[in-house]
CSV table of C-alpha atoms and ligand atoms in Angstrom, one decimal:
chain,number,residue,atom,x,y,z
Z,210,UNK,CA,-0.1,0.3,-0.1
Z,211,UNK,CA,1.3,3.5,-1.0
Z,212,UNK,CA,2.2,5.8,2.1
Z,213,UNK,CA,2.0,9.4,1.3
Z,214,UNK,CA,4.3,11.8,2.6
Z,215,UNK,CA,3.7,11.8,6.2
Z,216,UNK,CA,5.1,15.1,6.5
Z,217,UNK,CA,2.5,16.7,5.1
Z,218,UNK,CA,-0.3,16.4,8.0
Z,219,UNK,CA,2.6,18.3,10.1
Z,220,UNK,CA,1.5,21.5,8.5
Z,221,UNK,CA,-0.2,24.0,10.3
Z,222,UNK,CA,-2.8,25.9,7.7
Z,223,UNK,CA,-1.8,28.7,5.8
Z,224,UNK,CA,-3.9,30.7,8.3
Z,225,UNK,CA,-2.7,33.8,8.0
Z,226,UNK,CA,-3.8,35.0,4.8
Z,227,UNK,CA,-6.9,32.5,4.8
Z,228,UNK,CA,-7.8,34.5,7.6
Z,229,UNK,CA,-7.3,38.1,6.8
Z,230,UNK,CA,-9.9,37.2,3.5
Z,231,UNK,CA,-11.8,36.2,6.2
Z,232,UNK,CA,-12.0,39.0,8.4
Z,233,UNK,CA,-12.2,41.3,5.1
Z,234,UNK,CA,-15.2,39.0,3.4
Z,235,UNK,CA,-16.7,39.3,7.0
Z,236,UNK,CA,-16.1,43.0,6.8
Z,237,UNK,CA,-17.6,43.9,3.5
Z,238,UNK,CA,-21.0,41.8,4.1
Z,239,UNK,CA,-21.5,43.9,6.9
Z,240,UNK,CA,-20.5,47.2,5.1
Z,241,UNK,CA,-20.8,46.3,1.1
Z,242,UNK,CA,-19.4,48.6,-1.2
Z,243,UNK,CA,-17.4,49.6,1.5
Z,244,UNK,CA,-13.9,51.4,0.2
Z,245,UNK,CA,-11.0,48.8,1.8
Z,246,UNK,CA,-6.8,50.1,2.2
Z,247,UNK,CA,-4.9,46.9,0.7
Z,248,UNK,CA,-1.8,47.6,2.3
Z,249,UNK,CA,-1.4,44.2,3.0
Z,250,UNK,CA,-0.7,42.7,-0.1
Z,251,UNK,CA,2.5,41.3,-1.6
Z,252,UNK,CA,2.0,41.3,-5.1
Z,253,UNK,CA,3.5,44.8,-7.3
Z,254,UNK,CA,0.5,46.6,-8.7
Z,255,UNK,CA,2.7,48.5,-11.2
Z,256,UNK,CA,3.0,47.3,-14.7
Z,257,UNK,CA,6.0,45.1,-16.8
Z,258,UNK,CA,9.0,47.6,-17.5
Z,259,UNK,CA,9.1,49.1,-22.1
Z,260,UNK,CA,12.3,47.2,-22.4
Z,261,UNK,CA,11.1,44.0,-20.8
Z,262,UNK,CA,7.8,44.5,-23.2
Z,263,UNK,CA,9.8,45.2,-26.1
Z,264,UNK,CA,11.7,41.8,-25.4
Z,265,UNK,CA,9.2,40.0,-24.9
Z,266,UNK,CA,7.7,40.9,-27.9
Z,267,UNK,CA,10.3,40.7,-30.0
Z,268,UNK,CA,11.0,36.9,-28.6
Z,269,UNK,CA,7.4,35.8,-29.5
Z,270,UNK,CA,7.9,37.1,-32.8
Z,271,UNK,CA,11.5,34.9,-33.0
Z,272,UNK,CA,9.1,32.2,-31.9
Z,273,UNK,CA,6.9,32.4,-35.5
Z,274,UNK,CA,9.9,32.1,-37.6
Z,275,UNK,CA,12.2,28.5,-38.6
Z,276,UNK,CA,15.7,30.7,-38.9
Z,277,UNK,CA,14.4,32.3,-34.9
Z,278,UNK,CA,12.5,29.7,-33.3
Z,279,UNK,CA,13.6,28.1,-29.8
Z,280,UNK,CA,12.8,24.9,-28.9
Z,281,UNK,CA,13.8,23.4,-25.2
Z,282,UNK,CA,16.5,25.6,-23.7
Z,283,UNK,CA,19.6,24.8,-21.5
Z,284,UNK,CA,18.2,23.4,-18.2
Z,285,UNK,CA,20.3,25.7,-16.1
Z,286,UNK,CA,19.8,28.7,-18.3
Z,287,UNK,CA,19.7,30.5,-21.5
Z,288,UNK,CA,23.7,31.6,-21.7
Z,289,UNK,CA,22.0,34.8,-23.0
Z,290,UNK,CA,20.3,35.5,-19.7
Z,291,UNK,CA,23.3,33.8,-17.5
Z,292,UNK,CA,26.1,35.9,-19.1
Z,293,UNK,CA,23.6,39.3,-18.5
Z,294,UNK,CA,23.3,38.1,-14.4
Z,295,UNK,CA,26.7,37.5,-14.5
Z,296,UNK,CA,27.9,41.3,-15.8
Z,297,UNK,CA,25.2,42.3,-13.6
Z,298,UNK,CA,27.5,40.6,-10.6
Z,299,UNK,CA,30.7,42.0,-12.2
Z,300,UNK,CA,29.4,45.4,-11.8
Z,301,UNK,CA,29.1,45.3,-8.1
Z,302,UNK,CA,32.6,44.0,-7.8
Z,303,UNK,CA,31.6,40.1,-7.7
Z,304,UNK,CA,33.4,37.5,-10.2
Z,305,UNK,CA,30.9,35.1,-11.0
Z,306,UNK,CA,31.8,32.2,-14.0
Z,307,UNK,CA,28.2,32.2,-15.8
Z,308,UNK,CA,28.0,28.7,-14.9
Z,309,UNK,CA,27.5,29.7,-11.3
Z,310,UNK,CA,23.8,31.4,-12.7
Z,311,UNK,CA,20.6,29.1,-12.4
Z,312,UNK,CA,17.7,30.6,-14.2
Z,313,UNK,CA,14.7,29.8,-12.0
Z,314,UNK,CA,10.9,30.3,-12.6
Z,315,UNK,CA,11.4,31.7,-8.9
Z,316,UNK,CA,12.2,31.9,-5.3
Z,317,UNK,CA,9.8,30.3,-4.2
Z,318,UNK,CA,10.2,27.1,-6.5
Z,319,UNK,CA,14.2,27.6,-5.6
Z,320,UNK,CA,13.4,27.8,-1.6
Z,321,UNK,CA,11.6,24.4,-1.7
Z,322,UNK,CA,13.7,22.5,-4.4
Z,323,UNK,CA,17.1,23.3,-3.7
Z,324,UNK,CA,15.9,21.4,-0.5
Z,325,UNK,CA,16.7,18.5,-2.6
Z,326,UNK,CA,21.1,19.4,-1.9
Z,327,UNK,CA,20.8,18.7,1.5
Z,328,UNK,CA,19.7,15.2,3.5
Z,329,UNK,CA,16.1,14.5,4.6
Z,330,UNK,CA,16.2,15.4,8.4
Z,331,UNK,CA,18.9,17.8,8.0
Z,332,UNK,CA,18.5,20.7,10.6
Z,333,UNK,CA,17.6,23.7,9.4
Z,334,UNK,CA,17.7,27.5,10.7
Z,335,UNK,CA,15.6,30.0,10.8
Z,336,UNK,CA,15.7,33.0,12.1
Z,337,UNK,CA,12.1,34.5,12.8
Z,338,UNK,CA,9.6,36.3,11.8
Z,339,UNK,CA,9.7,34.8,8.1
Z,340,UNK,CA,8.4,34.2,5.4
Z,341,UNK,CA,6.1,31.7,6.0
Z,342,UNK,CA,7.1,29.3,2.5
Z,343,UNK,CA,11.0,28.5,4.6
Z,344,UNK,CA,9.1,26.7,7.2
Z,345,UNK,CA,6.4,24.5,5.0
Z,346,UNK,CA,8.7,23.8,2.8
Z,347,UNK,CA,11.0,21.9,5.6
Z,348,UNK,CA,8.6,20.4,7.0
Z,349,UNK,CA,7.3,18.9,4.1
Z,350,UNK,CA,11.3,17.6,3.5
Z,351,UNK,CA,11.1,16.4,6.6
Z,352,UNK,CA,13.6,18.4,7.9
Z,353,UNK,CA,14.1,19.5,11.4
Z,354,UNK,CA,13.6,23.5,12.3
Z,355,UNK,CA,15.3,24.9,14.5
Z,356,UNK,CA,13.4,28.6,15.1
Z,357,UNK,CA,15.5,31.7,16.2
Z,358,UNK,CA,13.6,34.4,17.5
Z,359,UNK,CA,14.9,38.1,16.7
Z,360,UNK,CA,12.9,41.5,18.5
Z,361,UNK,CA,13.1,44.9,18.6
Z,362,UNK,CA,16.2,45.2,20.7
Z,363,UNK,CA,18.4,44.4,17.9
Z,364,UNK,CA,16.2,45.6,15.2
Z,365,UNK,CA,14.9,42.1,14.5
Z,366,UNK,CA,18.3,41.5,12.5
Z,367,UNK,CA,18.8,37.9,13.5
Z,368,UNK,CA,22.9,37.4,14.6
Z,369,UNK,CA,24.5,33.6,14.7
Z,370,UNK,CA,24.4,31.7,18.2
Z,371,UNK,CA,27.4,29.4,18.8
Z,372,UNK,CA,24.9,27.6,20.6
Z,373,UNK,CA,22.8,26.6,17.7
Z,374,UNK,CA,24.2,23.6,14.7
Z,375,UNK,CA,22.3,23.7,11.9
Z,376,UNK,CA,22.8,22.4,8.3
Z,377,UNK,CA,21.4,25.2,6.7
Z,378,UNK,CA,20.4,28.6,7.5
Z,379,UNK,CA,18.1,30.7,6.4
Z,380,UNK,CA,19.0,34.2,5.9
Z,381,UNK,CA,16.9,37.1,4.6
Z,382,UNK,CA,17.9,40.0,3.6
Z,383,UNK,CA,16.3,42.9,2.9
Z,384,UNK,CA,13.9,40.7,5.2
Z,385,UNK,CA,9.8,39.7,4.6
Z,386,UNK,CA,8.6,40.8,6.9
Z,387,UNK,CA,10.4,43.4,8.4
Z,388,UNK,CA,11.8,45.0,5.9
Z,389,UNK,CA,15.5,45.2,7.9
Z,390,UNK,CA,18.8,44.5,6.1
Z,391,UNK,CA,21.9,42.6,7.6
Z,392,UNK,CA,24.7,45.2,8.0
Z,393,UNK,CA,27.9,44.0,5.6
Z,394,UNK,CA,29.6,43.5,9.9
Z,395,UNK,CA,26.1,41.0,10.7
Z,396,UNK,CA,26.2,39.3,7.4
Z,397,UNK,CA,30.2,39.2,7.4
Z,398,UNK,CA,29.2,37.2,11.1
Z,399,UNK,CA,27.3,34.9,9.4
Z,400,UNK,CA,28.9,33.6,6.8
Z,401,UNK,CA,32.5,33.0,9.4
Z,402,UNK,CA,30.1,30.8,11.5
Z,403,UNK,CA,28.7,29.2,8.5
Z,404,UNK,CA,32.2,28.6,7.0
Z,405,UNK,CA,33.3,27.6,10.8
Z,406,UNK,CA,30.9,24.9,11.1
Z,407,UNK,CA,29.9,23.7,7.8
Z,408,UNK,CA,26.8,25.1,7.5
Z,409,UNK,CA,25.4,26.3,4.1
Z,410,UNK,CA,23.3,29.9,3.9
Z,411,UNK,CA,20.6,30.3,2.0
Z,412,UNK,CA,20.4,33.6,1.3
Z,413,UNK,CA,16.9,35.0,0.0
Z,414,UNK,CA,17.6,38.3,-1.6
Z,415,UNK,CA,14.7,38.8,-3.7
Z,416,UNK,CA,14.3,42.6,-2.2
Z,417,UNK,CA,17.8,43.5,-2.5
Z,418,UNK,CA,17.3,45.8,-5.3
Z,419,UNK,CA,15.3,48.5,-2.8
Z,420,UNK,CA,18.4,48.6,-1.1
Z,421,UNK,CA,19.5,52.3,-1.7
Z,422,UNK,CA,21.8,52.6,1.4
Z,423,UNK,CA,25.4,52.0,-0.7
Z,424,UNK,CA,26.8,50.5,2.5
Z,425,UNK,CA,24.2,47.5,2.5
Z,426,UNK,CA,25.0,44.4,0.7
Z,427,UNK,CA,22.7,43.4,-2.4
Z,428,UNK,CA,24.2,40.2,-2.4
Z,429,UNK,CA,26.0,37.9,0.3
Z,430,UNK,CA,28.8,37.5,-2.6
Z,431,UNK,CA,29.8,41.1,-2.1
Z,432,UNK,CA,31.8,39.6,1.5
Z,433,UNK,CA,34.4,37.1,1.6
Z,434,UNK,CA,34.1,33.6,2.2
Z,435,UNK,CA,30.4,33.7,1.2
Z,436,UNK,CA,31.8,31.4,-2.1
Z,437,UNK,CA,32.3,28.0,0.3
Z,438,UNK,CA,29.2,28.9,1.9
Z,439,UNK,CA,26.2,30.3,0.2
Z,440,UNK,CA,23.7,30.0,-2.0
Z,441,UNK,CA,21.3,32.7,-3.6
Z,442,UNK,CA,18.5,32.9,-4.3
Z,443,UNK,CA,16.2,35.9,-6.2
Z,444,UNK,CA,13.9,36.7,-8.2
Z,445,UNK,CA,12.2,39.0,-10.8
Z,446,UNK,CA,9.1,39.6,-8.7
Z,447,UNK,CA,9.5,42.0,-6.8
Z,448,UNK,CA,12.4,43.9,-8.9
Z,449,UNK,CA,10.7,43.8,-11.7
Z,450,UNK,CA,6.9,43.6,-11.5
Z,451,UNK,CA,7.8,39.4,-12.7
Z,452,UNK,CA,4.9,38.2,-9.7
Z,453,UNK,CA,2.3,36.9,-13.0
Z,454,UNK,CA,5.4,37.0,-15.4
Z,455,UNK,CA,7.5,34.4,-13.2
Z,456,UNK,CA,11.0,34.6,-13.5
Z,457,UNK,CA,14.2,34.2,-11.0
Z,458,UNK,CA,18.1,32.9,-10.5
Z,459,UNK,CA,19.6,31.2,-8.2
Z,460,UNK,CA,23.7,32.5,-7.2
Z,461,UNK,CA,25.8,28.7,-6.8
Z,462,UNK,CA,29.3,29.2,-6.8
Z,463,UNK,CA,31.4,26.4,-8.1
Z,464,UNK,CA,33.2,26.4,-5.0
Z,465,UNK,CA,30.7,25.4,-2.3
Z,466,UNK,CA,31.4,21.6,-1.2
Z,467,UNK,CA,30.5,19.8,1.5
Z,468,UNK,CA,31.8,16.1,2.3
Z,469,UNK,CA,33.6,16.0,-1.2
Z,470,UNK,CA,30.3,16.8,-3.3
Z,471,UNK,CA,30.5,19.7,-5.3
Z,472,UNK,CA,27.0,21.4,-4.6
Z,473,UNK,CA,26.6,23.2,-8.3
Z,474,UNK,CA,28.1,20.1,-10.2
Z,475,UNK,CA,24.6,18.4,-8.5
Z,476,UNK,CA,22.6,21.4,-8.8
Z,477,UNK,CA,23.7,20.8,-12.9
Z,478,UNK,CA,22.4,17.4,-12.1
Z,479,UNK,CA,19.6,18.4,-10.3
Z,480,UNK,CA,18.0,21.0,-12.9
Z,481,UNK,CA,19.0,18.6,-15.9
Z,482,UNK,CA,16.6,16.4,-14.3
Z,483,UNK,CA,14.0,17.7,-12.8
Z,484,UNK,CA,13.3,20.7,-15.3
Z,485,UNK,CA,13.6,21.7,-18.9
Z,486,UNK,CA,14.6,24.8,-18.8
Z,487,UNK,CA,12.6,28.2,-18.2
Z,488,UNK,CA,10.9,29.9,-22.1
Z,489,UNK,CA,12.7,31.3,-24.2
Z,490,UNK,CA,10.3,34.1,-24.4
Z,491,UNK,CA,10.5,34.9,-21.1
Z,492,UNK,CA,14.5,34.6,-20.6
Z,493,UNK,CA,14.7,37.1,-23.3
Z,494,UNK,CA,12.1,39.4,-21.3
Z,495,UNK,CA,13.8,38.6,-18.2
Z,496,UNK,CA,17.6,39.2,-20.0
Z,497,UNK,CA,16.4,43.4,-20.7
Z,498,UNK,CA,16.0,43.9,-17.2
Z,499,UNK,CA,19.8,43.3,-16.9
Z,500,UNK,CA,20.0,46.4,-19.8
Z,501,UNK,CA,21.0,50.1,-19.4
Z,502,UNK,CA,18.1,50.9,-20.5
Z,503,UNK,CA,16.2,48.3,-18.1
Z,504,UNK,CA,17.9,49.1,-14.4
Z,505,UNK,CA,16.6,52.9,-15.8
Z,506,UNK,CA,12.9,51.9,-15.9
Z,507,UNK,CA,12.9,49.2,-13.1
Z,508,UNK,CA,14.8,52.2,-10.8
Z,509,UNK,CA,11.9,54.8,-11.5
Z,510,UNK,CA,9.4,51.9,-10.5
Z,511,UNK,CA,10.5,50.9,-7.4
Z,512,UNK,CA,10.8,54.6,-6.5
Z,513,UNK,CA,7.0,54.8,-7.2
Z,514,UNK,CA,6.8,51.9,-3.9
Z,515,UNK,CA,9.5,53.8,-1.9
Z,516,UNK,CA,7.5,57.1,-2.2
Z,517,UNK,CA,4.5,54.8,-0.5
Z,518,UNK,CA,6.7,53.4,1.9
Z,519,UNK,CA,8.1,57.2,3.0
Z,520,UNK,CA,3.9,58.2,3.1
Z,521,UNK,CA,3.4,56.1,5.5
Z,522,UNK,CA,6.7,56.1,7.3
Z,523,UNK,CA,6.1,59.7,7.7
Z,524,UNK,CA,2.4,58.7,9.1
Z,525,UNK,CA,3.8,56.6,11.4
Z,526,UNK,CA,6.4,58.9,12.9
Z,527,UNK,CA,4.0,61.8,13.5
Z,528,UNK,CA,1.5,58.5,15.5
Z,529,UNK,CA,4.8,58.1,17.4
Z,530,UNK,CA,5.0,54.0,16.5
Z,531,UNK,CA,8.1,52.1,16.5
Z,532,UNK,CA,8.9,50.6,13.1
Z,533,UNK,CA,11.7,49.4,10.6
Z,534,UNK,CA,12.2,48.7,6.9
Z,535,UNK,CA,10.9,51.1,4.7
Z,536,UNK,CA,14.0,52.3,3.6
Z,537,UNK,CA,15.9,49.7,1.7
Z,538,UNK,CA,12.9,46.9,1.8
Z,539,UNK,CA,9.1,47.5,0.2
Z,540,UNK,CA,7.8,46.6,3.7
Z,541,UNK,CA,7.3,49.0,7.3
Z,542,UNK,CA,7.0,46.2,10.4
Z,543,UNK,CA,5.8,47.9,13.4
Z,544,UNK,CA,4.9,48.0,16.5
Z,545,UNK,CA,1.3,47.5,17.1
Z,546,UNK,CA,0.1,51.3,19.3
Z,547,UNK,CA,-1.4,50.8,22.8
Z,548,UNK,CA,0.1,47.3,23.3
Z,549,UNK,CA,-2.6,45.9,21.3
Z,550,UNK,CA,-1.6,42.3,20.3
Z,551,UNK,CA,-1.6,41.7,16.5
Z,552,UNK,CA,-4.7,40.3,15.2
Z,553,UNK,CA,-6.6,43.6,17.7
Z,554,UNK,CA,-4.5,46.1,15.8
Z,555,UNK,CA,-6.0,44.2,12.8
Z,556,UNK,CA,-9.5,44.8,13.8
Z,557,UNK,CA,-9.3,47.6,14.9
Z,558,UNK,CA,-7.7,49.4,11.3
Z,559,UNK,CA,-10.2,47.7,9.4
Z,560,UNK,CA,-13.2,48.9,12.1
Z,561,UNK,CA,-11.9,52.2,12.3
Z,562,UNK,CA,-9.8,53.2,9.0
Z,563,UNK,CA,-10.8,50.6,6.8
Z,564,UNK,CA,-6.7,49.8,6.2
Z,565,UNK,CA,-5.6,45.9,5.7
Z,566,UNK,CA,-2.7,45.0,6.7
Z,567,UNK,CA,-0.6,41.5,8.0
Z,568,UNK,CA,-0.5,40.9,11.2
Z,569,UNK,CA,2.5,39.6,12.1
Z,570,UNK,CA,1.3,36.7,14.5
Z,571,UNK,CA,1.8,35.1,10.9
Z,572,UNK,CA,5.3,35.4,10.8
Z,573,UNK,CA,6.3,33.8,14.0
Z,574,UNK,CA,5.6,33.5,17.3
Z,575,UNK,CA,8.0,36.1,18.3
Z,576,UNK,CA,6.0,38.6,16.0
Z,577,UNK,CA,3.5,39.2,18.0
Z,578,UNK,CA,2.6,42.6,18.8
Z,579,UNK,CA,3.6,43.8,15.3
Z,580,UNK,CA,2.0,44.5,12.0
Z,581,UNK,CA,3.5,44.4,8.6
Z,582,UNK,CA,2.9,46.9,5.7
Z,583,UNK,CA,3.6,46.7,2.1
Z,584,UNK,CA,4.2,49.3,-0.4
Z,585,UNK,CA,3.0,48.3,-3.2
Z,586,UNK,CA,-0.2,49.9,-4.1
Z,587,UNK,CA,-0.7,53.2,-6.0
Z,588,UNK,CA,0.5,56.5,-4.3
Z,589,UNK,CA,-3.3,57.3,-4.1
Z,590,UNK,CA,-4.3,54.3,-1.9
Z,591,UNK,CA,-1.2,55.2,0.3
Z,592,UNK,CA,-2.0,58.4,0.5
Z,593,UNK,CA,-5.5,57.6,1.5
Z,594,UNK,CA,-4.9,55.2,3.9
Z,595,UNK,CA,-2.1,57.3,6.1
Z,596,UNK,CA,-4.4,59.2,6.4
Z,597,UNK,CA,-6.6,57.4,7.8
Z,598,UNK,CA,-3.9,55.9,9.9
Z,599,UNK,CA,-3.0,59.3,11.2
Z,600,UNK,CA,-6.7,60.0,12.3
Z,601,UNK,CA,-7.1,56.8,14.1
Z,602,UNK,CA,-3.4,55.8,16.0
K,2064,LIG,N1,11.7,34.6,-1.5
K,2064,LIG,C1,10.9,35.8,-0.5
K,2064,LIG,C2,11.3,36.4,1.3
K,2064,LIG,C3,9.4,36.4,-1.2
K,2064,LIG,O1,9.2,37.7,0.4
K,2064,LIG,C4,8.7,36.2,-2.0
K,2064,LIG,C5,7.5,36.9,-2.2
K,2064,LIG,O2,6.6,37.7,-1.9
K,2064,LIG,C6,9.7,34.6,-2.5
K,2064,LIG,C7,10.7,34.4,-2.5
K,2064,LIG,C8,8.7,34.4,-3.6
K,2064,LIG,O3,9.1,35.2,-4.7
K,2064,LIG,P1,8.6,34.6,-6.5
K,2064,LIG,O4,7.4,35.4,-7.0
K,2064,LIG,O5,10.0,34.9,-7.2
K,2064,LIG,O6,8.3,33.1,-5.9
């Protein structure tokens, strides 16, 4: 008799967003037609930039001609895109070979799939508050999860604890949900810790494009020692509005080895077995993001989300509410006023200001009493939400 993976029974319900949707529906049932200010969404609102759209159109036309048609693409990514991404890193003084860049269909897929590199039952360290998929992917894989709580005193930034031993360490910087960013010195501590203990860091850099402070690292590979302990998982979702188009990339150095096995070679083997590559059309669209024109256009889009962040953080400053994030990230993480719990503050904002945010408690036990605003809406909506926030807080 087939035995299903019993670890699925250990998964907690994806309570957070389901519960938000339920509460929102209940409010609208009582207040039909009410306008809600959705400051909780993690999806972008601006369309793809012109450089990407033009490249996508051209690539579609390529597929119509025998002379330019592309069938299966190389499993690890088209050389033109791998080279463009390596050149993008080179511009930041990070030397990569193109075959250390793996094109993916997004960070979510990679964050789960990459666990194929590690033995089942590995110990995985997840600093919290955390992006919920880290926990769920590891529950499904049957790994042992060690939660590392962080708090206000350290700005919600995790630092290595020598007492905790882990095989795999997740780091997300800029962080979803807190918007906090590890400094070079803090990230260096993690790199040194991983090299000392033999752990591998999975560095989720999905929000690196939002960093504006020149002293903060965009990539873990900007720091010495990372090439022997880190894998970087990146996405064009928030960088360039590819949430619905789907494209990402993973950097896995050829110098990363454990127990005599080369993880880059293993990942090549994995991808050539489990994928047939990413569509030619999407990779052409993605390559356009790494041109000068594409970079200028996505920076203009990110500036809109940053403007939203400023509007919201100005309002929080006026209300005297503590927060982190917002400056180098599209998320603002705030302390619920008056000692309110996360879900109580959610209800309070919904009932009194028709604002929907995300209760921190959904991101880990240490996040109770905190709340997340995201900055991906329109400037107009965000401005109205900030005004209402000031009226009720
Ligand atoms: N990592 C983090 C921290 C995220 O917040 C998200 C999406 O919200 C992802 C990864 C997934 O990104 P993708 O759309 O590339 O799957």
